[in-house]
PDB file of C-alpha atoms in Angstrom:
ATOM      1  CA  UNK A   1       0.000   0.000   0.000  1.00 38.00           C
ATOM      2  CA  UNK A   2       2.737   2.443   0.909  1.00 42.00           C
ATOM      3  CA  UNK A   3       4.604   1.753  -2.343  1.00 40.00           C
ATOM      4  CA  UNK A   4       1.437   2.463  -4.359  1.00 38.00           C
ATOM      5  CA  UNK A   5       0.927   5.683  -2.441  1.00 39.00           C
ATOM      6  CA  UNK A   6       4.550   6.660  -2.988  1.00 38.00           C
ATOM      7  CA  UNK A   7       4.239   5.965  -6.708  1.00 40.00           C
ATOM      8  CA  UNK A   8       1.074   8.102  -6.865  1.00 40.00           C
ATOM      9  CA  UNK A   9       2.772  10.959  -5.026  1.00 39.00           C
ATOM     10  CA  UNK A  10       5.740  10.898  -7.397  1.00 39.00           C
ATOM     11  CA  UNK A  11       3.495  10.737 -10.470  1.00 40.00           C
ATOM     12  CA  UNK A  12       1.300  13.691  -9.416  1.00 38.00           C
ATOM     13  CA  UNK A  13       4.020  16.301  -8.771  1.00 39.00           C
ATOM     14  CA  UNK A  14       3.669  19.856 -10.068  1.00 36.00           C
ATOM     15  CA  UNK A  15       4.868  20.542 -13.620  1.00 37.00           C
ATOM     16  CA  UNK A  16       4.196  23.031 -16.395  1.00 40.00           C
ATOM     17  CA  UNK A  17       1.712  22.210 -19.168  1.00 41.00           C
ATOM     18  CA  UNK A  18       4.379  22.113 -21.878  1.00 38.00           C
ATOM     19  CA  UNK A  19       6.518  19.689 -19.872  1.00 40.00           C
ATOM     20  CA  UNK A  20       3.667  17.213 -19.427  1.00 43.00           C
ATOM     21  CA  UNK A  21       3.112  14.212 -21.612  1.00 48.00           C
ATOM     22  CA  UNK A  22      -0.190  12.394 -21.559  1.00 49.00           C
ATOM     23  CA  UNK A  23       0.606   8.803 -20.668  1.00 50.00           C
ATOM     24  CA  UNK A  24      -1.886   6.841 -22.730  1.00 59.00           C
ATOM     25  CA  UNK A  25      -1.825   3.268 -23.823  1.00 75.00           C
ATOM     26  CA  UNK A  26       1.069   2.747 -21.436  1.00 83.00           C
ATOM     27  CA  UNK A  27       2.211  -0.435 -19.780  1.00 89.00           C
ATOM     28  CA  UNK A  28       3.988  -0.856 -16.476  1.00 92.00           C
ATOM     29  CA  UNK A  29       6.098  -3.997 -16.658  1.00 93.00           C
ATOM     30  CA  UNK A  30       8.364  -5.905 -14.299  1.00 93.00           C
ATOM     31  CA  UNK A  31       7.037  -4.226 -11.122  1.00 94.00           C
ATOM     32  CA  UNK A  32       8.993  -5.531  -8.121  1.00 96.00           C
ATOM     33  CA  UNK A  33       9.389  -4.201  -4.604  1.00 97.00           C
ATOM     34  CA  UNK A  34      11.313  -4.947  -1.418  1.00 97.00           C
ATOM     35  CA  UNK A  35      11.901  -3.456   1.993  1.00 97.00           C
ATOM     36  CA  UNK A  36      15.306  -1.804   2.123  1.00 96.00           C
ATOM     37  CA  UNK A  37      15.452  -0.720   5.748  1.00 91.00           C
ATOM     38  CA  UNK A  38      17.316  -2.242   8.627  1.00 89.00           C
ATOM     39  CA  UNK A  39      16.021  -5.208  10.589  1.00 89.00           C
ATOM     40  CA  UNK A  40      14.808  -2.927  13.377  1.00 91.00           C
ATOM     41  CA  UNK A  41      12.833  -0.508  11.164  1.00 95.00           C
ATOM     42  CA  UNK A  42       9.431  -0.244  12.852  1.00 96.00           C
ATOM     43  CA  UNK A  43       7.357   0.052   9.638  1.00 97.00           C
ATOM     44  CA  UNK A  44       7.489  -2.628   6.934  1.00 97.00           C
ATOM     45  CA  UNK A  45       5.557  -3.700   3.897  1.00 97.00           C
ATOM     46  CA  UNK A  46       4.721  -7.380   4.307  1.00 96.00           C
ATOM     47  CA  UNK A  47       2.954  -8.133   1.026  1.00 97.00           C
ATOM     48  CA  UNK A  48       2.049  -6.312  -2.157  1.00 96.00           C
ATOM     49  CA  UNK A  49       0.448  -8.125  -5.063  1.00 96.00           C
ATOM     50  CA  UNK A  50      -0.539  -6.344  -8.274  1.00 95.00           C
ATOM     51  CA  UNK A  51      -2.156  -7.769 -11.379  1.00 95.00           C
ATOM     52  CA  UNK A  52      -2.363  -8.015 -14.320  1.00 94.00           C
ATOM     53  CA  UNK A  53       1.217  -8.050 -15.515  1.00 91.00           C
ATOM     54  CA  UNK A  54       1.739  -5.836 -17.419  1.00 93.00           C
ATOM     55  CA  UNK A  55      -0.398  -3.102 -15.848  1.00 93.00           C
ATOM     56  CA  UNK A  56      -2.205  -1.037 -18.490  1.00 91.00           C
ATOM     57  CA  UNK A  57      -2.788   2.715 -18.246  1.00 88.00           C
ATOM     58  CA  UNK A  58      -5.624   3.418 -18.640  1.00 90.00           C
ATOM     59  CA  UNK A  59      -6.961   0.161 -17.294  1.00 92.00           C
ATOM     60  CA  UNK A  60      -7.988  -1.992 -14.402  1.00 94.00           C
ATOM     61  CA  UNK A  61      -5.639  -2.955 -11.587  1.00 94.00           C
ATOM     62  CA  UNK A  62      -6.173  -5.530  -8.888  1.00 96.00           C
ATOM     63  CA  UNK A  63      -4.127  -5.067  -5.715  1.00 95.00           C
ATOM     64  CA  UNK A  64      -3.746  -6.510  -2.248  1.00 96.00           C
ATOM     65  CA  UNK A  65      -1.284  -5.420   0.418  1.00 97.00           C
ATOM     66  CA  UNK A  66      -0.354  -5.729   4.059  1.00 97.00           C
ATOM     67  CA  UNK A  67       1.966  -3.643   6.214  1.00 97.00           C
ATOM     68  CA  UNK A  68       2.706  -3.087   9.868  1.00 97.00           C
ATOM     69  CA  UNK A  69       4.235  -0.504  12.138  1.00 97.00           C
ATOM     70  CA  UNK A  70       5.316  -1.000  15.729  1.00 97.00           C
ATOM     71  CA  UNK A  71       5.209   2.760  16.398  1.00 96.00           C
ATOM     72  CA  UNK A  72       2.629   5.438  15.695  1.00 96.00           C
ATOM     73  CA  UNK A  73       3.487   7.407  12.542  1.00 96.00           C
ATOM     74  CA  UNK A  74       2.786  11.097  13.229  1.00 95.00           C
ATOM     75  CA  UNK A  75       3.746  14.383  11.603  1.00 94.00           C
ATOM     76  CA  UNK A  76       6.297  15.450  10.754  1.00 95.00           C
ATOM     77  CA  UNK A  77       7.485  12.424   8.757  1.00 96.00           C
ATOM     78  CA  UNK A  78      10.416  13.414   6.535  1.00 96.00           C
ATOM     79  CA  UNK A  79      10.502  11.444   3.283  1.00 97.00           C
ATOM     80  CA  UNK A  80      13.546  11.075   1.049  1.00 97.00           C
ATOM     81  CA  UNK A  81      12.772   9.818  -2.457  1.00 97.00           C
ATOM     82  CA  UNK A  82      15.427   8.748  -4.951  1.00 97.00           C
ATOM     83  CA  UNK A  83      14.451   7.996  -8.548  1.00 96.00           C
ATOM     84  CA  UNK A  84      16.899   6.597 -11.060  1.00 96.00           C
ATOM     85  CA  UNK A  85      16.420   5.942 -14.765  1.00 95.00           C
ATOM     86  CA  UNK A  86      18.483   3.522 -16.804  1.00 96.00           C
ATOM     87  CA  UNK A  87      20.253   5.393 -19.614  1.00 94.00           C
ATOM     88  CA  UNK A  88      22.581   3.515 -21.966  1.00 93.00           C
ATOM     89  CA  UNK A  89      23.116   0.787 -19.365  1.00 95.00           C
ATOM     90  CA  UNK A  90      23.853   3.194 -16.485  1.00 97.00           C
ATOM     91  CA  UNK A  91      21.552   4.280 -13.661  1.00 97.00           C
ATOM     92  CA  UNK A  92      21.183   8.060 -13.594  1.00 96.00           C
ATOM     93  CA  UNK A  93      19.680   9.860 -10.607  1.00 96.00           C
ATOM     94  CA  UNK A  94      16.784  12.093 -11.618  1.00 94.00           C
ATOM     95  CA  UNK A  95      17.159  15.462  -9.863  1.00 93.00           C
ATOM     96  CA  UNK A  96      14.373  17.132  -7.912  1.00 94.00           C
ATOM     97  CA  UNK A  97      12.552  19.540 -10.238  1.00 88.00           C
ATOM     98  CA  UNK A  98       9.384  21.264  -9.020  1.00 85.00           C
ATOM     99  CA  UNK A  99       8.956  18.677  -6.242  1.00 87.00           C
ATOM    100  CA  UNK A 100       9.236  15.724  -8.636  1.00 86.00           C
ATOM    101  CA  UNK A 101      12.214  13.389  -8.882  1.00 90.00           C
ATOM    102  CA  UNK A 102      14.826  12.635  -6.239  1.00 95.00           C
ATOM    103  CA  UNK A 103      13.458  14.958  -3.581  1.00 96.00           C
ATOM    104  CA  UNK A 104      13.385  15.490   0.164  1.00 96.00           C
ATOM    105  CA  UNK A 105       9.884  16.154   1.482  1.00 96.00           C
ATOM    106  CA  UNK A 106       9.823  17.635   5.005  1.00 96.00           C
ATOM    107  CA  UNK A 107       6.546  15.894   5.869  1.00 96.00           C
ATOM    108  CA  UNK A 108       4.880  12.960   4.098  1.00 96.00           C
ATOM    109  CA  UNK A 109       1.741  13.766   6.096  1.00 96.00           C
ATOM    110  CA  UNK A 110       1.443  17.065   4.187  1.00 96.00           C
ATOM    111  CA  UNK A 111       1.674  15.132   0.903  1.00 94.00           C
ATOM    112  CA  UNK A 112      -1.123  12.825   2.015  1.00 95.00           C
ATOM    113  CA  UNK A 113      -3.251  15.853   2.981  1.00 95.00           C
ATOM    114  CA  UNK A 114      -2.805  17.181  -0.569  1.00 94.00           C
ATOM    115  CA  UNK A 115      -4.048  13.886  -2.025  1.00 92.00           C
ATOM    116  CA  UNK A 116      -6.976  13.556   0.404  1.00 94.00           C
ATOM    117  CA  UNK A 117      -7.709  16.846   2.161  1.00 94.00           C
ATOM    118  CA  UNK A 118      -8.558  16.698   5.882  1.00 92.00           C
ATOM    119  CA  UNK A 119     -12.298  16.403   6.417  1.00 92.00           C
ATOM    120  CA  UNK A 120     -12.808  14.207   3.366  1.00 94.00           C
ATOM    121  CA  UNK A 121     -13.426  10.487   3.682  1.00 95.00           C
ATOM    122  CA  UNK A 122     -10.631   8.219   2.531  1.00 94.00           C
ATOM    123  CA  UNK A 123     -11.205   6.965  -1.017  1.00 93.00           C
ATOM    124  CA  UNK A 124     -12.588   3.526  -1.713  1.00 91.00           C
ATOM    125  CA  UNK A 125     -11.721   0.819  -0.962  1.00 93.00           C
ATOM    126  CA  UNK A 126      -9.708   2.214   1.984  1.00 93.00           C
ATOM    127  CA  UNK A 127     -12.866   3.713   3.507  1.00 93.00           C
ATOM    128  CA  UNK A 128     -14.794   0.411   3.324  1.00 93.00           C
ATOM    129  CA  UNK A 129     -11.984  -1.501   5.017  1.00 94.00           C
ATOM    130  CA  UNK A 130     -11.381   1.143   7.700  1.00 93.00           C
ATOM    131  CA  UNK A 131      -7.845   1.874   6.469  1.00 95.00           C
ATOM    132  CA  UNK A 132      -6.386   5.328   7.126  1.00 95.00           C
ATOM    133  CA  UNK A 133      -5.210   7.567   4.295  1.00 95.00           C
ATOM    134  CA  UNK A 134      -3.619  10.340   6.359  1.00 94.00           C
ATOM    135  CA  UNK A 135      -1.595  10.780   9.521  1.00 95.00           C
ATOM    136  CA  UNK A 136      -1.487   9.644  12.200  1.00 95.00           C
ATOM    137  CA  UNK A 137      -1.124   5.936  11.481  1.00 96.00           C
ATOM    138  CA  UNK A 138      -1.530   4.031  14.730  1.00 97.00           C
ATOM    139  CA  UNK A 139       0.856   1.210  15.620  1.00 97.00           C
ATOM    140  CA  UNK A 140      -0.510  -2.063  14.318  1.00 97.00           C
ATOM    141  CA  UNK A 141      -1.108  -4.148  11.212  1.00 97.00           C
ATOM    142  CA  UNK A 142      -2.895  -2.949   8.101  1.00 97.00           C
ATOM    143  CA  UNK A 143      -4.326  -5.154   5.384  1.00 96.00           C
ATOM    144  CA  UNK A 144      -6.012  -4.380   2.069  1.00 96.00           C
ATOM    145  CA  UNK A 145      -7.797  -7.449   0.675  1.00 97.00           C
ATOM    146  CA  UNK A 146      -7.795  -8.018  -3.075  1.00 96.00           C
ATOM    147  CA  UNK A 147      -9.383  -4.829  -4.463  1.00 95.00           C
ATOM    148  CA  UNK A 148     -10.010  -3.453  -7.935  1.00 94.00           C
ATOM    149  CA  UNK A 149      -8.937   0.013  -9.074  1.00 91.00           C
ATOM    150  CA  UNK A 150      -9.166   1.914 -12.340  1.00 92.00           C
ATOM    151  CA  UNK A 151      -6.005   3.690 -13.494  1.00 89.00           C
ATOM    152  CA  UNK A 152      -6.843   6.731 -15.684  1.00 90.00           C
ATOM    153  CA  UNK A 153      -4.531   8.377 -18.204  1.00 85.00           C
ATOM    154  CA  UNK A 154      -1.789  10.256 -16.358  1.00 78.00           C
ATOM    155  CA  UNK A 155       0.239  13.361 -17.100  1.00 78.00           C
ATOM    156  CA  UNK A 156       3.952  12.809 -16.612  1.00 72.00           C
ATOM    157  CA  UNK A 157       6.944  15.008 -17.392  1.00 72.00           C
ATOM    158  CA  UNK A 158       8.442  14.151 -20.773  1.00 71.00           C
ATOM    159  CA  UNK A 159      11.593  12.865 -19.062  1.00 67.00           C
ATOM    160  CA  UNK A 160       9.684  10.370 -16.943  1.00 70.00           C
ATOM    161  CA  UNK A 161       8.211   8.202 -19.686  1.00 77.00           C
ATOM    162  CA  UNK A 162       9.472   5.103 -21.483  1.00 88.00           C
ATOM    163  CA  UNK A 163      12.284   3.404 -19.644  1.00 93.00           C
ATOM    164  CA  UNK A 164      13.451   1.376 -16.678  1.00 96.00           C
ATOM    165  CA  UNK A 165      13.198   3.018 -13.266  1.00 96.00           C
ATOM    166  CA  UNK A 166      14.271   2.400  -9.694  1.00 97.00           C
ATOM    167  CA  UNK A 167      12.621   4.282  -6.868  1.00 97.00           C
ATOM    168  CA  UNK A 168      13.544   4.278  -3.185  1.00 98.00           C
ATOM    169  CA  UNK A 169      11.598   5.965  -0.433  1.00 97.00           C
ATOM    170  CA  UNK A 170      12.919   6.320   3.111  1.00 97.00           C
ATOM    171  CA  UNK A 171      10.578   7.572   5.821  1.00 96.00           C
ATOM    172  CA  UNK A 172      12.025   8.979   9.022  1.00 93.00           C
ATOM    173  CA  UNK A 173      11.316  10.824  12.225  1.00 88.00           C
ATOM    174  CA  UNK A 174      13.700  12.588  14.590  1.00 81.00           C
ATOM    175  CA  UNK A 175      16.752  11.449  12.578  1.00 82.00           C
ATOM    176  CA  UNK A 176      15.693   7.791  12.800  1.00 91.00           C
ATOM    177  CA  UNK A 177      14.676   5.688   9.814  1.00 94.00           C
ATOM    178  CA  UNK A 178      11.177   4.279  10.222  1.00 96.00           C
ATOM    179  CA  UNK A 179      10.731   2.532   6.877  1.00 97.00           C
ATOM    180  CA  UNK A 180      12.436   2.078   3.528  1.00 97.00           C
ATOM    181  CA  UNK A 181      10.954   0.645   0.349  1.00 97.00           C
ATOM    182  CA  UNK A 182      12.471   0.013  -3.095  1.00 98.00           C
ATOM    183  CA  UNK A 183      10.432  -0.320  -6.277  1.00 97.00           C
ATOM    184  CA  UNK A 184      11.660  -1.197  -9.764  1.00 97.00           C
ATOM    185  CA  UNK A 185       9.527  -1.005 -12.901  1.00 95.00           C
ATOM    186  CA  UNK A 186       9.535  -0.317 -16.627  1.00 95.00           C
ATOM    187  CA  UNK A 187       7.206   2.132 -18.376  1.00 91.00           C
ATOM    188  CA  UNK A 188       6.412   1.714 -22.065  1.00 88.00           C
ATOM    189  CA  UNK A 189       3.950   4.038 -23.804  1.00 81.00           C
ATOM    190  CA  UNK A 190       2.855   4.877 -27.332  1.00 73.00           C
TER     191      UNK A 190
END
């Protein structure tokens, strides 16, 4: 769940109209993830299953996930995101441009509030399953049963289409790492 949220946050960053490219008839291939934190990180992703493979945009996505945290996750939650793109066989770090790319975000809770403003119900199916979509996240286990989503066309910067990508997100608090997640995927669009 957290890796999906992280991917959504990265894909919805601010950008000018001329730098956007409508991602239509795109495929996300070879999606893999893993925890990258230390053995004592309090927050971990336990499972994340996505289908079909490849994932079509626009199109239907089926997802299930489970995660746990042994501590309450409260603001501020600094988030460091690193995105790399494979170019000619080398991995190149994408710089932070207009809050998109390899960026430091002072508070992931603020990002969540931008996606789902306070006072609004969490989107489905999170609402139906009683799953939170904004801070604080109480200590405990979270589980999203197999659920269906529709992925609409997306606007992405021209430099973030077609290619192989690696993304790492590290969540912290008071100079301590709370969670770390790595995602690798390929994007191919018309």
